[in-house]
Tab-separated table of C-alpha atoms in Angstrom:
chain	number	residue	atom	x	y	z
A	1	MET	CA	23.182	5.037	-6.670
A	2	THR	CA	20.218	4.312	-4.433
A	3	ALA	CA	22.098	5.838	-1.457
A	4	ASP	CA	22.715	8.832	-3.448
A	5	ILE	CA	19.090	9.235	-4.613
A	6	GLY	CA	17.983	8.545	-1.009
A	7	LYS	CA	19.837	11.662	0.140
A	8	LYS	CA	18.232	14.003	-2.444
A	9	ARG	CA	15.548	15.837	-0.520
A	10	ILE	CA	14.264	17.742	-3.427
A	11	PHE	CA	13.746	14.509	-5.442
A	12	ALA	CA	11.939	12.996	-2.458
A	13	LEU	CA	9.599	16.076	-2.233
A	14	VAL	CA	8.788	15.897	-5.727
A	15	TRP	CA	8.182	12.069	-5.628
A	16	ARG	CA	6.035	12.388	-2.559
A	17	LEU	CA	3.853	15.307	-3.905
A	18	LEU	CA	3.528	13.453	-7.361
A	19	GLY	CA	2.316	10.372	-5.626
A	20	LEU	CA	-0.057	12.258	-3.399
A	21	GLY	CA	-1.414	14.323	-6.360
A	22	ILE	CA	-2.038	11.097	-8.442
A	23	GLY	CA	-3.416	9.167	-5.644
A	24	ILE	CA	-5.911	11.904	-4.729
A	25	TYR	CA	-7.080	11.978	-8.369
A	26	GLY	CA	-7.582	8.225	-8.479
A	27	SER	CA	-9.342	8.014	-5.136
A	28	VAL	CA	-11.721	10.975	-5.861
A	29	VAL	CA	-12.643	9.360	-9.132
A	30	MET	CA	-13.356	6.195	-7.665
A	31	PHE	CA	-15.528	7.722	-4.945
A	32	GLY	CA	-17.358	9.904	-7.316
A	33	MET	CA	-18.126	7.479	-10.075
A	34	SER	CA	-18.702	4.239	-8.315
A	35	LEU	CA	-20.255	3.546	-4.901
A	36	GLY	CA	-19.747	6.775	-3.093
A	37	SER	CA	-19.075	6.407	0.605
A	38	THR	CA	-19.518	2.569	0.497
A	39	MET	CA	-16.034	2.664	-1.146
A	40	LEU	CA	-14.678	2.875	2.340
A	41	VAL	CA	-15.673	-0.695	2.975
A	42	TYR	CA	-12.899	-1.724	0.435
A	43	PHE	CA	-9.532	-2.644	1.489
A	44	THR	CA	-8.372	-0.944	-1.537
A	45	MET	CA	-9.673	2.463	-0.606
A	46	GLN	CA	-8.718	2.132	2.991
A	47	THR	CA	-5.017	1.351	2.193
A	48	ASN	CA	-4.751	4.109	-0.526
A	49	LEU	CA	-6.060	6.564	2.170
A	50	PHE	CA	-3.424	5.299	4.481
A	51	VAL	CA	-0.796	6.085	1.745
A	52	LEU	CA	-2.244	9.467	0.816
A	53	ALA	CA	-2.151	10.402	4.547
A	54	MET	CA	1.402	9.183	4.816
A	55	PHE	CA	2.617	11.084	1.651
A	56	ALA	CA	0.709	14.309	2.760
A	57	VAL	CA	2.604	14.216	6.212
A	58	LEU	CA	6.057	13.135	4.598
A	59	ALA	CA	5.702	15.932	1.925
A	60	VAL	CA	5.220	18.604	4.606
A	61	MET	CA	8.098	17.158	6.687
A	62	THR	CA	10.362	17.004	3.696
A	63	ALA	CA	9.668	20.646	2.689
A	64	VAL	CA	10.175	21.934	6.199
A	65	GLN	CA	13.463	19.870	6.298
A	66	ILE	CA	14.572	21.275	2.915
A	67	ALA	CA	13.974	24.763	4.203
A	68	ARG	CA	15.498	24.240	7.664
A	69	ASP	CA	18.467	21.973	6.650
A	70	GLY	CA	19.011	22.212	2.883
A	71	ALA	CA	18.519	19.682	0.147
A	72	GLU	CA	21.084	17.232	1.045
A	73	GLY	CA	21.012	14.478	3.910
A	74	GLU	CA	18.784	11.842	5.263
A	75	VAL	CA	15.319	12.271	3.961
A	76	ALA	CA	12.372	13.062	6.437
A	77	HIS	CA	10.536	9.935	7.471
A	78	LEU	CA	8.086	8.580	10.035
A	79	ASN	CA	8.542	5.674	12.333
A	80	CYS	CA	10.242	2.938	10.107
A	81	SER	CA	7.973	0.135	11.187
A	82	LEU	CA	4.947	2.386	10.570
A	83	GLU	CA	5.939	3.516	7.329
A	84	LEU	CA	6.673	-0.149	6.154
A	85	ALA	CA	3.507	-1.386	7.522
A	86	VAL	CA	1.638	1.128	5.382
A	87	THR	CA	3.880	-0.061	2.480
A	88	PHE	CA	3.034	-3.636	3.210
A	89	TYR	CA	-0.933	-2.924	3.332
A	90	ILE	CA	-0.914	-1.337	-0.021
A	91	THR	CA	1.294	-4.152	-1.563
A	92	ILE	CA	-1.531	-6.461	-0.287
A	93	THR	CA	-3.822	-4.311	-2.349
A	94	PHE	CA	-1.492	-4.603	-5.435
A	95	VAL	CA	-0.950	-8.365	-5.158
A	96	VAL	CA	-4.504	-9.393	-4.469
A	97	TYR	CA	-5.950	-7.388	-7.303
A	98	TRP	CA	-3.384	-8.307	-9.843
A	99	THR	CA	-3.583	-12.008	-8.931
A	100	LEU	CA	-7.264	-12.436	-8.041
A	101	LEU	CA	-9.347	-9.544	-9.090
A	102	SER	CA	-7.983	-7.835	-12.264
A	103	TRP	CA	-10.177	-10.096	-14.582
A	104	GLN	CA	-13.048	-8.118	-13.429
A	105	ASN	CA	-11.531	-4.872	-14.655
A	106	PHE	CA	-13.546	-2.562	-16.664
A	107	GLY	CA	-12.293	-2.293	-20.417
A	108	MET	CA	-11.382	0.652	-21.954
A	109	SER	CA	-14.025	2.321	-24.273
A	110	GLY	CA	-14.920	5.394	-26.180
A	111	ASP	CA	-16.967	6.658	-23.177
A	112	THR	CA	-14.887	9.369	-21.357
A	113	ALA	CA	-16.352	8.314	-17.906
A	114	ALA	CA	-15.468	4.719	-18.492
A	115	VAL	CA	-11.942	5.658	-19.497
A	116	GLU	CA	-11.659	7.859	-16.518
A	117	PHE	CA	-12.812	5.093	-14.168
A	118	THR	CA	-10.521	2.510	-15.736
A	119	VAL	CA	-7.374	4.906	-15.364
A	120	SER	CA	-8.417	5.526	-11.580
A	121	ASN	CA	-8.681	1.847	-11.119
A	122	TYR	CA	-5.198	1.306	-12.223
A	123	ILE	CA	-3.963	4.135	-10.189
A	124	VAL	CA	-5.318	2.776	-6.855
A	125	HIS	CA	-4.481	-0.786	-7.554
A	126	GLY	CA	-1.083	-0.261	-9.349
A	127	ILE	CA	0.403	3.293	-9.419
A	128	VAL	CA	-0.025	4.214	-5.756
A	129	PRO	CA	1.463	0.854	-4.513
A	130	ILE	CA	4.443	1.442	-6.648
A	131	PHE	CA	4.894	5.033	-5.548
A	132	ALA	CA	4.851	3.683	-1.860
A	133	ILE	CA	7.207	0.767	-2.580
A	134	VAL	CA	9.709	3.144	-4.337
A	135	ASP	CA	9.512	5.609	-1.458
A	136	TRP	CA	10.373	2.973	1.077
A	137	ILE	CA	13.360	1.756	-1.111
A	138	LEU	CA	14.768	5.038	-1.646
A	139	PHE	CA	13.886	7.320	1.236
A	140	LEU	CA	13.338	5.234	4.407
A	141	PRO	CA	16.231	4.203	6.601
A	142	HIS	CA	16.734	0.382	6.340
A	143	GLY	CA	17.537	-2.182	9.003
A	144	ARG	CA	15.396	-0.554	11.721
A	145	VAL	CA	12.349	-2.845	11.550
A	146	ALA	CA	12.102	-5.690	14.228
A	147	ARG	CA	11.800	-9.252	12.831
A	148	SER	CA	8.617	-9.567	14.821
A	149	ALA	CA	7.088	-6.647	12.965
A	150	PRO	CA	5.044	-8.846	10.459
A	151	LEU	CA	3.040	-10.424	13.121
A	152	LYS	CA	1.987	-7.215	14.510
A	153	TRP	CA	1.042	-5.892	11.084
A	154	LEU	CA	-1.358	-8.742	10.669
A	155	ALA	CA	-3.636	-7.059	13.319
A	156	TYR	CA	-5.200	-4.689	10.666
A	157	PRO	CA	-6.077	-7.307	8.085
A	158	ILE	CA	-7.569	-9.480	10.767
A	159	ILE	CA	-9.660	-6.573	12.102
A	160	TYR	CA	-10.763	-5.681	8.515
A	161	ALA	CA	-12.006	-9.255	7.975
A	162	ILE	CA	-13.938	-9.221	11.222
A	163	PHE	CA	-15.297	-5.870	10.171
A	164	ILE	CA	-16.467	-7.315	6.740
A	165	PHE	CA	-18.270	-10.237	8.039
A	166	ILE	CA	-20.021	-8.137	10.738
A	167	ARG	CA	-20.987	-5.450	8.056
A	168	ALA	CA	-22.372	-8.229	5.782
A	169	GLU	CA	-24.834	-9.353	8.362
A	170	VAL	CA	-25.868	-5.669	9.637
A	171	GLY	CA	-25.440	-3.779	6.391
A	172	GLY	CA	-26.955	-5.930	3.729
A	173	VAL	CA	-26.248	-5.739	-0.018
A	174	LEU	CA	-23.140	-3.922	-0.832
A	175	TYR	CA	-23.429	-3.895	-4.627
A	176	SER	CA	-25.396	-5.534	-7.412
A	177	ASN	CA	-25.365	-5.745	-11.093
A	178	ALA	CA	-27.439	-7.818	-13.761
A	179	GLN	CA	-25.234	-11.065	-12.907
A	180	TYR	CA	-24.337	-10.655	-9.197
A	181	THR	CA	-25.574	-9.369	-5.890
A	182	SER	CA	-23.188	-9.345	-2.856
A	183	ARG	CA	-22.931	-8.282	0.595
A	184	TYR	CA	-19.070	-8.629	0.593
A	185	PRO	CA	-16.585	-6.484	-1.184
A	186	TYR	CA	-14.497	-9.367	-2.500
A	187	PRO	CA	-15.626	-12.672	-4.000
A	188	PHE	CA	-12.944	-14.563	-2.216
A	189	ILE	CA	-14.598	-13.816	1.297
A	190	ASP	CA	-18.090	-13.901	0.085
A	191	VAL	CA	-19.769	-16.576	2.122
A	192	ASP	CA	-22.904	-16.287	0.035
A	193	LEU	CA	-20.750	-17.320	-3.126
A	194	ILE	CA	-18.349	-19.849	-1.749
A	195	GLY	CA	-19.965	-20.871	1.571
A	196	GLY	CA	-17.764	-22.786	3.949
A	197	TRP	CA	-14.781	-22.336	1.866
A	198	VAL	CA	-14.291	-18.953	3.399
A	199	ALA	CA	-13.073	-20.746	6.536
A	200	ALA	CA	-10.210	-22.157	4.651
A	201	VAL	CA	-9.422	-19.073	2.592
A	202	VAL	CA	-9.146	-16.746	5.476
A	203	PRO	CA	-6.259	-18.442	7.302
A	204	VAL	CA	-4.501	-19.317	3.914
A	205	MET	CA	-4.513	-15.508	3.119
A	206	ALA	CA	-3.402	-14.544	6.553
A	207	ALA	CA	-0.393	-16.889	6.267
A	208	ALA	CA	0.361	-15.478	2.902
A	209	PHE	CA	0.146	-11.927	4.125
A	210	TYR	CA	2.564	-12.934	7.093
A	211	GLY	CA	4.997	-14.514	4.632
A	212	LEU	CA	4.827	-11.194	2.508
A	213	GLY	CA	5.548	-9.151	5.745
A	214	ARG	CA	8.546	-11.540	6.558
A	215	LEU	CA	9.794	-10.948	2.849
A	216	TYR	CA	9.570	-7.180	3.472
A	217	VAL	CA	11.624	-7.246	6.669
A	218	LEU	CA	14.075	-9.565	4.997
A	219	ALA	CA	14.456	-7.185	2.079
A	220	ASP	CA	14.762	-4.249	4.395
A	221	MET	CA	17.741	-5.920	6.212
A	222	LYS	CA	19.253	-6.980	2.825
A	223	ILE	CA	19.093	-3.353	1.546
A	224	ALA	CA	20.601	-2.090	4.811
A	225	SER	CA	23.451	-4.517	4.678
A	226	ARG	CA	24.226	-3.550	1.032
A	227	LEU	CA	24.011	0.152	1.756
A	228	SER	CA	26.416	-0.164	4.594
A	229	ARG	CA	28.973	-2.060	2.506
A	230	SER	CA	28.759	0.702	0.034
A	231	VAL	CA	29.621	3.370	2.540
A	232	PRO	CA	33.468	3.863	2.626
A	233	GLU	CA	35.147	2.597	5.795
A	234	TYR	CA	36.268	5.943	7.178
A	235	ILE	CA	32.670	7.144	6.942
A	236	ARG	CA	31.464	4.282	8.976
A	237	LEU	CA	34.216	4.861	11.629
A	238	GLU	CA	33.282	8.616	11.961
A	239	ARG	CA	29.704	7.623	12.722
């Protein structure tokens, strides 16, 4: 079933355009209703922009592919390791938010602006990651990512952490409210809040991210193996 859907280019195009449209809406609302350009400091917004850029390119590639080669066949994709890296990064956004930060979420209220902001919050932390993960499962060729890739993928989270600590020193307060003022985007890396514990948190999170990356590569190989077994023997021989 997955193999069949993965060769439906029109479905892939619709999926990518839908993800792009929903993601743009969520990001625009977040930028417009919260902290403006300072939202770019957040890992959430950076990874959402990565996914939106990827979906925009993939949608164009898929549309061109359909016009040129028809609606059936392998769906257009970028470098497999690059696409899975972007999916990995947005998955970090998903996992960290729902395990560590969702308790800070704004509740729904009768105010239209509050409802819109809450919806966009769910989009950037939940819906966009799901779109990226499903796109990887259905449309990206599997079994082509090296086992060593997760170690390379850690470069971006590490650079991001370095950036956050430097920005806190030179950029000052990032946000404040009646209860809390912070120079950092997230409480679990807030030196002012948890002090020296940050030195323990950062390597633990890096190890967890590496483990997540390894799980992705393992899952990618398992999917490739399953799809290979589902292809009739005479087709495999022809290839």
